[in-house]
């Protein structure tokens, strides 16, 4: 797995270096900075985890931190909006204004490395990794995702799987249906559901990233892992016939969604499946956190899950990580928080509530439900692919353009126009 995982990262992110030789970055100037830490500075934790399905894990982590460090005041500075829809803009303006939060949520991969690290805004954390003995506690693939030029810049708290198709068990059973494994099966099932008056597929693209999320799973299922990865290093062009085929399939899927998709967010769309008003939903496994913790549904009783069509054995990786921005006044406190976030205890407090699996390889599986246990196994054996919608595959500027283009596509369904936009956005990406 490690070899496979490193290979895709080398391809997708251009970081394949061996990290074992990294030296500690603790220096006298770092120590001096830390020594000058102001007493009473708040630990401001910036994320987009607010409200239903999002905040339970973070709250558990903060509670644990406060038990261990009652002297440090914590401010939960979360900004609502799925996938960082609003938080990322707030963060950008704060970073530009040299007013960074103490630590912030950032996806491993391009969002971190080509964004904040390339802009010189992050402190390396190699010393923390060595101090905490983490070098062999996270999968090499994940350490690569949070590293650039031999330095490590953030700590992964989790691994989310993006390519999951959730389905309402009762709706499927009542209609004598099996969850689809291929696109052909998906359309067969969808036609049968439609004939019965059930919305086959839920979508809530009030925030456009959800449609990009669906689209990237179709890309992965159509292209396969190798070709999907080639999109991100320019080896495969977005006007390749396979991409066109994926766009056509995506278009066809959009023929089966709920009419009010553009007024729903990801939780509202999940609710359609929870209530049996829609049968299927493609969403990352934060949806499981929402189903179980907020809607009190039972895994494998009320809802089931399978990989999205044609992606069995493939794992769309999303990892939420936190780092240490340059110029914060309380780096010691931030490192204490990061140390907890990267610990087994921290990860096992956060992930069972969030729906994700732990980023660490030595977490306690008994703390996770059936879905979590199976996902941990799947991650070990799967071909890994970086998510576009969630920041790993390409830089933020590209993701923004794709979100806009996909959003237009959902209503206009103009295949050539979407392909043209993808091609021109990708050309700019390479400059
Ligand atoms: C992703 C993030 C997840 C989850 C989701 C919905 O980008 O990685 O942790 O919060 O957005 O907001």
Coordinates of C-alpha atoms and ligand atoms in Angstrom, one line a residue:
X1 CA 0.0 0.0 0.0
X2 CA 2.7 2.4 1.0
X3 CA 4.5 2.0 -2.4
X4 CA 1.2 2.5 -4.2
X5 CA 0.3 5.4 -2.1
X6 CA 3.6 7.2 -2.5
X7 CA 3.5 6.6 -6.3
X8 CA 0.2 8.4 -6.7
X9 CA 1.4 11.3 -4.5
X10 CA 4.6 11.6 -6.4
X11 CA 2.5 11.8 -9.6
X12 CA -0.3 14.0 -8.3
X13 CA 1.5 16.3 -6.0
X14 CA 5.1 16.2 -7.2
X15 CA 6.4 15.3 -3.8
X16 CA 8.0 12.0 -3.6
X17 CA 11.0 12.7 -1.5
X18 CA 12.2 10.5 1.4
X19 CA 11.4 12.1 4.6
X20 CA 13.4 9.8 6.8
X21 CA 16.5 12.0 6.5
X22 CA 14.7 15.2 7.6
X23 CA 16.4 17.0 10.4
X24 CA 14.8 18.7 13.3
X25 CA 13.8 22.3 12.6
X26 CA 14.0 23.4 16.1
X27 CA 16.4 26.3 16.0
X28 CA 17.6 28.9 18.5
X29 CA 15.4 31.5 16.7
X30 CA 12.4 29.2 17.0
X31 CA 13.1 28.8 20.7
X32 CA 13.5 32.5 21.1
X33 CA 10.2 33.1 19.5
X34 CA 8.5 30.5 21.6
X35 CA 10.1 32.0 24.7
X36 CA 8.6 35.3 24.0
X37 CA 5.1 33.9 23.9
X38 CA 2.6 36.3 25.5
X39 CA 0.8 34.9 28.6
X40 CA -2.9 34.7 28.1
X41 CA -2.9 34.6 24.3
X42 CA -6.0 32.7 23.2
X43 CA -5.6 29.5 21.1
X44 CA -7.8 30.3 18.2
X45 CA -8.8 27.1 16.2
X46 CA -10.1 28.0 12.8
X47 CA -12.2 25.5 10.8
X48 CA -15.5 25.2 9.0
X49 CA -16.9 22.7 11.4
X50 CA -20.1 24.2 12.7
X51 CA -23.5 22.8 13.1
X52 CA -25.1 19.5 12.2
X53 CA -22.8 16.7 11.1
X54 CA -19.7 18.8 11.4
X55 CA -18.9 20.0 14.9
X56 CA -19.2 17.1 17.3
X57 CA -15.7 15.8 16.7
X58 CA -14.1 19.2 17.0
X59 CA -15.9 19.8 20.3
X60 CA -14.8 16.5 21.7
X61 CA -11.2 17.3 20.8
X62 CA -11.4 20.8 22.3
X63 CA -12.9 19.4 25.5
X64 CA -10.1 16.9 25.8
X65 CA -7.6 19.7 25.2
X66 CA -9.1 21.8 27.9
X67 CA -9.0 19.0 30.4
X68 CA -5.3 18.6 29.8
X69 CA -4.5 22.3 29.5
X70 CA -7.0 24.2 31.7
X71 CA -4.6 27.2 31.7
X72 CA -4.9 27.8 27.9
X73 CA -8.0 29.6 26.7
X74 CA -9.4 28.1 23.5
X75 CA -11.5 30.0 21.0
X76 CA -13.4 27.9 18.5
X77 CA -13.3 30.2 15.5
X78 CA -15.3 28.1 13.1
X79 CA -16.9 29.7 10.0
X80 CA -20.0 27.8 8.7
X81 CA -20.2 26.5 5.1
X82 CA -19.4 23.0 3.9
X83 CA -16.0 22.2 2.4
X84 CA -14.8 25.6 3.6
X85 CA -17.1 27.5 1.2
X86 CA -16.9 30.7 3.4
X87 CA -14.1 29.8 5.8
X88 CA -11.4 29.7 3.1
X89 CA -12.2 33.3 2.0
X90 CA -12.1 34.5 5.6
X91 CA -8.8 32.7 6.1
X92 CA -7.3 34.1 2.9
X93 CA -8.0 37.7 4.0
X94 CA -6.7 37.1 7.5
X95 CA -3.5 35.5 6.2
X96 CA -3.0 38.3 3.7
X97 CA -3.5 40.8 6.5
X98 CA -0.9 39.0 8.7
X99 CA -3.5 38.1 11.2
X100 CA -3.4 34.3 11.1
X101 CA -5.5 32.2 13.5
X102 CA -3.3 30.1 15.9
X103 CA -4.1 27.1 13.8
X104 CA -6.5 26.3 10.9
X105 CA -8.1 23.5 9.0
X106 CA -6.4 22.8 5.7
X107 CA -6.6 19.8 3.4
X108 CA -3.4 17.9 2.8
X109 CA -2.0 18.1 -0.7
X110 CA -2.1 21.0 -3.0
X111 CA -4.3 23.2 -0.8
X112 CA -1.6 23.2 1.9
X113 CA 1.6 22.8 -0.2
X114 CA 0.8 24.9 -3.3
X115 CA -1.2 27.4 -1.2
X116 CA 0.0 28.3 2.2
X117 CA 3.4 26.6 2.2
X118 CA 4.4 28.0 -1.2
X119 CA 3.4 31.4 0.0
X120 CA 5.8 31.1 2.9
X121 CA 3.1 31.3 5.5
X122 CA 3.7 28.1 7.4
X123 CA 6.2 26.9 10.0
X124 CA 7.7 23.5 9.5
X125 CA 6.7 20.9 12.1
X126 CA 9.5 18.3 11.7
X127 CA 10.6 18.9 15.3
X128 CA 7.1 18.1 16.5
X129 CA 6.9 14.9 14.5
X130 CA 10.3 13.8 15.9
X131 CA 9.4 14.8 19.4
X132 CA 6.1 12.9 19.3
X133 CA 7.6 9.9 17.5
X134 CA 5.1 10.3 14.6
X135 CA 7.3 9.4 11.6
X136 CA 6.1 5.8 11.5
X137 CA 2.7 6.4 13.1
X138 CA 1.1 8.0 10.0
X139 CA 0.9 6.4 6.6
X140 CA 3.8 7.6 4.5
X141 CA 1.2 8.7 1.9
X142 CA -0.3 11.1 4.4
X143 CA 3.1 12.5 5.5
X144 CA 3.9 13.1 1.9
X145 CA 0.6 15.0 1.5
X146 CA 1.5 17.4 4.3
X147 CA 5.2 17.9 3.2
X148 CA 7.0 20.0 0.7
X149 CA 10.8 20.0 0.0
X150 CA 11.7 17.8 2.9
X151 CA 9.7 19.7 5.5
X152 CA 6.4 18.7 7.2
X153 CA 3.8 21.4 7.5
X154 CA 0.7 20.1 9.2
X155 CA -0.8 17.3 11.3
X156 CA -3.6 15.1 9.8
X157 CA -6.4 14.5 12.2
X158 CA -8.4 12.2 9.9
X159 CA -8.9 10.4 6.6
X160 CA -12.3 10.9 5.0
X161 CA -13.4 8.7 2.1
X162 CA -15.1 10.7 -0.7
X163 CA -16.4 8.0 -3.0
X164 CA -19.2 6.6 -1.0
X165 CA -22.8 6.0 -2.2
X166 CA -25.2 6.0 0.7
X167 CA -28.6 4.5 0.3
X168 CA -31.8 4.2 2.2
X169 CA -32.1 0.5 3.1
X170 CA -35.9 0.5 3.4
X171 CA -36.4 2.1 0.0
X172 CA -34.1 -0.4 -1.6
X173 CA -35.7 -3.4 0.2
X174 CA -39.2 -2.3 -0.6
X175 CA -38.4 -2.1 -4.2
X176 CA -36.4 -5.3 -4.3
X177 CA -33.2 -3.4 -5.4
X178 CA -29.5 -4.0 -4.8
X179 CA -27.1 -1.1 -4.4
X180 CA -25.4 -0.4 -7.8
X181 CA -21.8 -1.3 -8.4
X182 CA -21.4 0.0 -11.9
X183 CA -22.8 2.9 -13.9
X184 CA -25.1 0.6 -15.8
X185 CA -26.5 -0.8 -12.6
X186 CA -26.8 2.7 -11.2
X187 CA -29.0 3.7 -14.2
X188 CA -31.1 0.5 -14.0
X189 CA -31.8 1.1 -10.3
X190 CA -32.4 4.8 -10.9
X191 CA -35.0 4.1 -13.7
X192 CA -36.8 1.6 -11.5
X193 CA -36.9 4.1 -8.6
X194 CA -38.0 6.9 -10.8
X195 CA -40.9 4.8 -12.1
X196 CA -42.0 4.3 -8.5
X197 CA -42.0 8.0 -7.9
X198 CA -38.8 8.0 -5.6
X199 CA -36.1 10.5 -6.4
X200 CA -33.2 8.3 -7.3
X201 CA -30.3 10.5 -6.4
X202 CA -30.1 13.3 -3.8
X203 CA -28.0 16.5 -4.5
X204 CA -27.7 19.7 -2.5
X205 CA -25.6 22.1 -4.6
X206 CA -26.6 25.3 -2.9
X207 CA -22.9 25.2 -2.2
X208 CA -21.5 24.1 -5.6
X209 CA -18.7 21.9 -4.3
X210 CA -21.2 19.0 -3.7
X211 CA -21.7 18.7 -7.5
X212 CA -17.9 18.8 -8.0
X213 CA -17.7 16.0 -5.4
X214 CA -20.2 13.9 -7.3
X215 CA -18.4 14.6 -10.6
X216 CA -14.9 13.6 -9.3
X217 CA -16.3 10.2 -8.2
X218 CA -17.6 9.8 -11.8
X219 CA -14.2 10.8 -13.1
X220 CA -12.5 8.2 -10.9
X221 CA -15.0 5.5 -11.8
X222 CA -14.7 6.2 -15.5
X223 CA -11.0 6.9 -15.9
X224 CA -9.6 4.4 -13.3
X225 CA -7.0 5.5 -10.7
X226 CA -4.0 5.9 -13.0
X227 CA -5.7 8.1 -15.6
X228 CA -7.4 10.1 -12.9
X229 CA -4.0 10.8 -11.4
X230 CA -2.6 11.8 -14.7
X231 CA -5.1 14.7 -14.9
X232 CA -3.4 16.4 -12.1
X233 CA 0.1 16.4 -13.4
X234 CA -0.9 17.2 -17.0
X235 CA -0.2 13.8 -18.5
X236 CA -3.8 13.4 -19.5
X237 CA -5.7 16.4 -20.9
X238 CA -9.2 17.3 -19.9
X239 CA -10.3 16.9 -23.5
X240 CA -9.4 13.2 -23.5
X241 CA -12.3 11.0 -24.7
X242 CA -12.5 9.3 -21.2
X243 CA -13.1 12.7 -19.6
X244 CA -15.8 13.4 -22.1
X245 CA -17.3 10.1 -21.3
X246 CA -17.3 10.9 -17.6
X247 CA -18.9 14.3 -18.2
X248 CA -21.6 12.5 -20.3
X249 CA -22.2 10.0 -17.5
X250 CA -22.4 12.9 -14.9
X251 CA -24.9 14.6 -17.1
X252 CA -27.0 11.5 -17.3
X253 CA -26.9 11.2 -13.5
X254 CA -28.1 14.7 -13.1
X255 CA -31.3 13.6 -14.8
X256 CA -32.2 11.7 -11.6
X257 CA -31.7 14.3 -8.9
X258 CA -34.2 16.2 -6.7
X259 CA -35.7 19.3 -8.3
X260 CA -34.9 21.5 -5.4
X261 CA -31.1 20.6 -5.4
X262 CA -30.0 24.2 -5.7
X263 CA -31.7 25.3 -2.4
X264 CA -30.3 22.5 -0.3
X265 CA -26.9 22.1 1.3
X266 CA -25.2 18.8 1.9
X267 CA -27.0 18.0 5.1
X268 CA -30.4 18.9 3.6
X269 CA -29.7 16.5 0.7
X270 CA -28.6 13.8 3.1
X271 CA -31.9 14.3 4.9
X272 CA -33.8 13.3 1.7
X273 CA -32.2 9.9 1.9
X274 CA -32.7 9.6 5.6
X275 CA -36.4 10.3 5.2
X276 CA -36.7 7.9 2.2
X277 CA -37.6 10.7 -0.1
X278 CA -34.5 10.0 -2.2
X279 CA -32.8 6.7 -2.4
X280 CA -29.1 7.4 -3.0
X281 CA -26.6 10.0 -2.1
X282 CA -22.9 10.5 -3.1
X283 CA -21.1 12.2 -0.4
X284 CA -18.0 11.9 1.8
X285 CA -18.3 10.0 5.0
X286 CA -18.9 13.1 7.1
X287 CA -22.4 12.2 6.0
X288 CA -22.2 9.1 8.2
X289 CA -21.4 11.3 11.2
X290 CA -24.5 13.3 10.3
X291 CA -26.7 10.3 9.8
X292 CA -25.6 8.7 13.1
X293 CA -25.0 11.6 15.5
X294 CA -27.6 14.1 14.3
X295 CA -30.3 12.0 12.7
X296 CA -29.9 9.0 15.0
X297 CA -29.9 6.5 12.2
X298 CA -28.3 3.1 12.4
X299 CA -25.4 2.0 10.2
X300 CA -26.4 -0.9 8.0
X301 CA -30.0 -0.8 9.4
X302 CA -31.4 2.5 8.3
X303 CA -28.8 3.3 5.7
X304 CA -26.2 1.3 3.8
X305 CA -23.1 2.2 1.8
X306 CA -21.1 1.0 -1.2
X307 CA -18.3 2.6 -3.2
X308 CA -19.6 4.9 -5.9
X309 CA -20.1 3.2 -9.3
X310 CA -16.9 1.5 -10.6
X311 CA -14.8 2.6 -7.7
X312 CA -14.6 -0.6 -5.6
X313 CA -11.0 -1.0 -4.5
X314 CA -10.4 2.8 -5.0
X315 CA -10.3 5.3 -2.2
X316 CA -10.8 9.1 -2.8
X317 CA -8.7 10.5 0.0
X318 CA -9.6 13.6 1.9
X319 CA -7.5 14.6 4.9
X320 CA -8.2 17.4 7.3
X321 CA -5.0 18.7 8.8
X322 CA -3.9 21.6 11.1
X323 CA -0.6 23.5 11.0
X324 CA 1.3 26.3 12.6
X325 CA 1.1 29.6 10.7
X326 CA 4.1 31.9 10.8
X327 CA 3.8 34.9 13.1
X328 CA 1.4 33.5 15.7
X329 CA 2.1 34.7 19.2
X330 CA 1.5 31.4 21.0
X331 CA 3.4 28.7 19.0
X332 CA 4.0 26.6 22.2
X333 CA 0.3 26.4 22.8
X334 CA -0.4 25.6 19.2
X335 CA 2.1 22.7 19.3
X336 CA 0.4 21.4 22.4
X337 CA -2.9 21.4 20.5
X338 CA -1.3 19.7 17.5
X339 CA 0.4 17.1 19.7
X340 CA -3.1 16.2 21.0
X341 CA -4.7 16.2 17.6
X342 CA -2.0 13.9 16.3
X343 CA -2.2 11.5 19.4
X344 CA -4.1 8.3 19.5
X345 CA -6.3 9.7 22.2
X346 CA -7.1 12.9 20.2
X347 CA -7.8 11.0 17.0
X348 CA -10.0 8.5 18.7
X349 CA -12.0 11.3 20.4
X350 CA -12.5 13.1 17.1
X351 CA -13.0 10.5 14.4
X352 CA -15.8 8.2 15.7
X353 CA -17.9 11.4 15.8
X354 CA -16.8 12.9 12.6
X355 CA -17.4 9.8 10.4
X356 CA -13.8 9.7 9.3
X357 CA -11.1 7.1 10.1
X358 CA -8.0 8.0 12.1
X359 CA -5.0 9.2 10.2
X360 CA -2.8 7.3 12.6
X361 CA -2.1 3.6 11.9
X362 CA -2.2 2.6 15.6
X363 CA -5.6 4.0 16.6
X364 CA -8.0 1.7 18.4
X365 CA -10.4 0.1 15.9
X366 CA -12.8 -0.9 18.7
X367 CA -13.8 2.7 19.1
X368 CA -15.2 2.7 15.5
X369 CA -18.5 1.4 14.2
X370 CA -18.9 -1.2 11.4
X371 CA -18.5 1.5 8.7
X372 CA -15.3 2.8 10.3
X373 CA -13.7 -0.6 10.8
X374 CA -14.4 -1.5 7.2
X375 CA -13.1 1.8 5.9
X376 CA -9.9 1.3 7.8
X377 CA -9.4 -2.0 6.1
X378 CA -10.4 -0.6 2.7
X379 CA -7.8 2.3 3.1
X380 CA -5.0 -0.2 3.7
X381 CA -5.8 -2.2 0.5
X382 CA -7.2 0.4 -1.9
X383 CA -5.7 2.4 -4.7
X384 CA -5.6 5.9 -3.3
X385 CA -6.7 9.0 -5.3
X386 CA -6.6 12.6 -4.3
X387 CA -9.8 14.5 -4.1
X388 CA -10.2 17.6 -6.2
X389 CA -13.3 19.1 -4.5
X390 CA -11.5 18.8 -1.1
X391 CA -8.2 20.4 -2.0
X392 CA -5.7 17.5 -2.5
X393 CA -5.4 17.2 -6.2
X394 CA -5.0 20.8 -7.4
X395 CA -4.5 24.2 -6.1
X396 CA -7.4 26.3 -4.8
X397 CA -7.6 28.6 -7.8
X398 CA -8.3 25.6 -10.1
X399 CA -10.8 24.1 -7.7
X400 CA -12.7 27.5 -7.6
X401 CA -12.9 27.5 -11.4
X402 CA -14.1 23.9 -11.5
X403 CA -16.8 24.6 -8.9
X404 CA -18.0 27.6 -11.0
X405 CA -18.0 25.6 -14.2
X406 CA -19.7 22.6 -12.7
X407 CA -22.3 24.8 -11.1
X408 CA -23.2 26.2 -14.5
X409 CA -23.1 22.7 -16.0
X410 CA -25.7 21.4 -13.5
X411 CA -28.3 23.7 -15.1
X412 CA -27.1 24.1 -18.7
X413 CA -25.7 20.6 -19.2
X414 CA -23.3 21.8 -22.0
X415 CA -20.7 19.1 -22.2
X416 CA -18.3 20.9 -24.6
X417 CA -18.4 24.1 -22.6
X418 CA -17.5 22.3 -19.4
X419 CA -14.6 20.5 -21.1
X420 CA -13.4 23.8 -22.6
X421 CA -13.4 25.4 -19.2
X422 CA -11.5 22.5 -17.6
X423 CA -8.9 22.6 -20.4
X424 CA -8.3 26.3 -20.1
X425 CA -8.2 26.2 -16.3
X426 CA -5.7 23.3 -16.4
X427 CA -3.5 25.2 -18.8
X428 CA -3.3 28.1 -16.4
X429 CA -2.5 25.7 -13.6
X430 CA 0.7 24.6 -15.4
X431 CA 2.0 28.2 -15.9
Ligands
LIG1 C1 -14.6 18.7 3.6 C2 -13.9 18.4 4.9 C3 -14.7 17.5 5.8 C4 -16.1 18.0 5.9 C5 -16.7 18.4 4.6 C6 -18.0 19.1 4.6 O1 -13.8 19.5 2.8 O2 -12.6 17.8 4.6 O3 -14.1 17.4 7.1 O4 -16.2 19.0 6.9 O5 -15.8 19.3 3.9 O6 -18.0 20.4 5.2

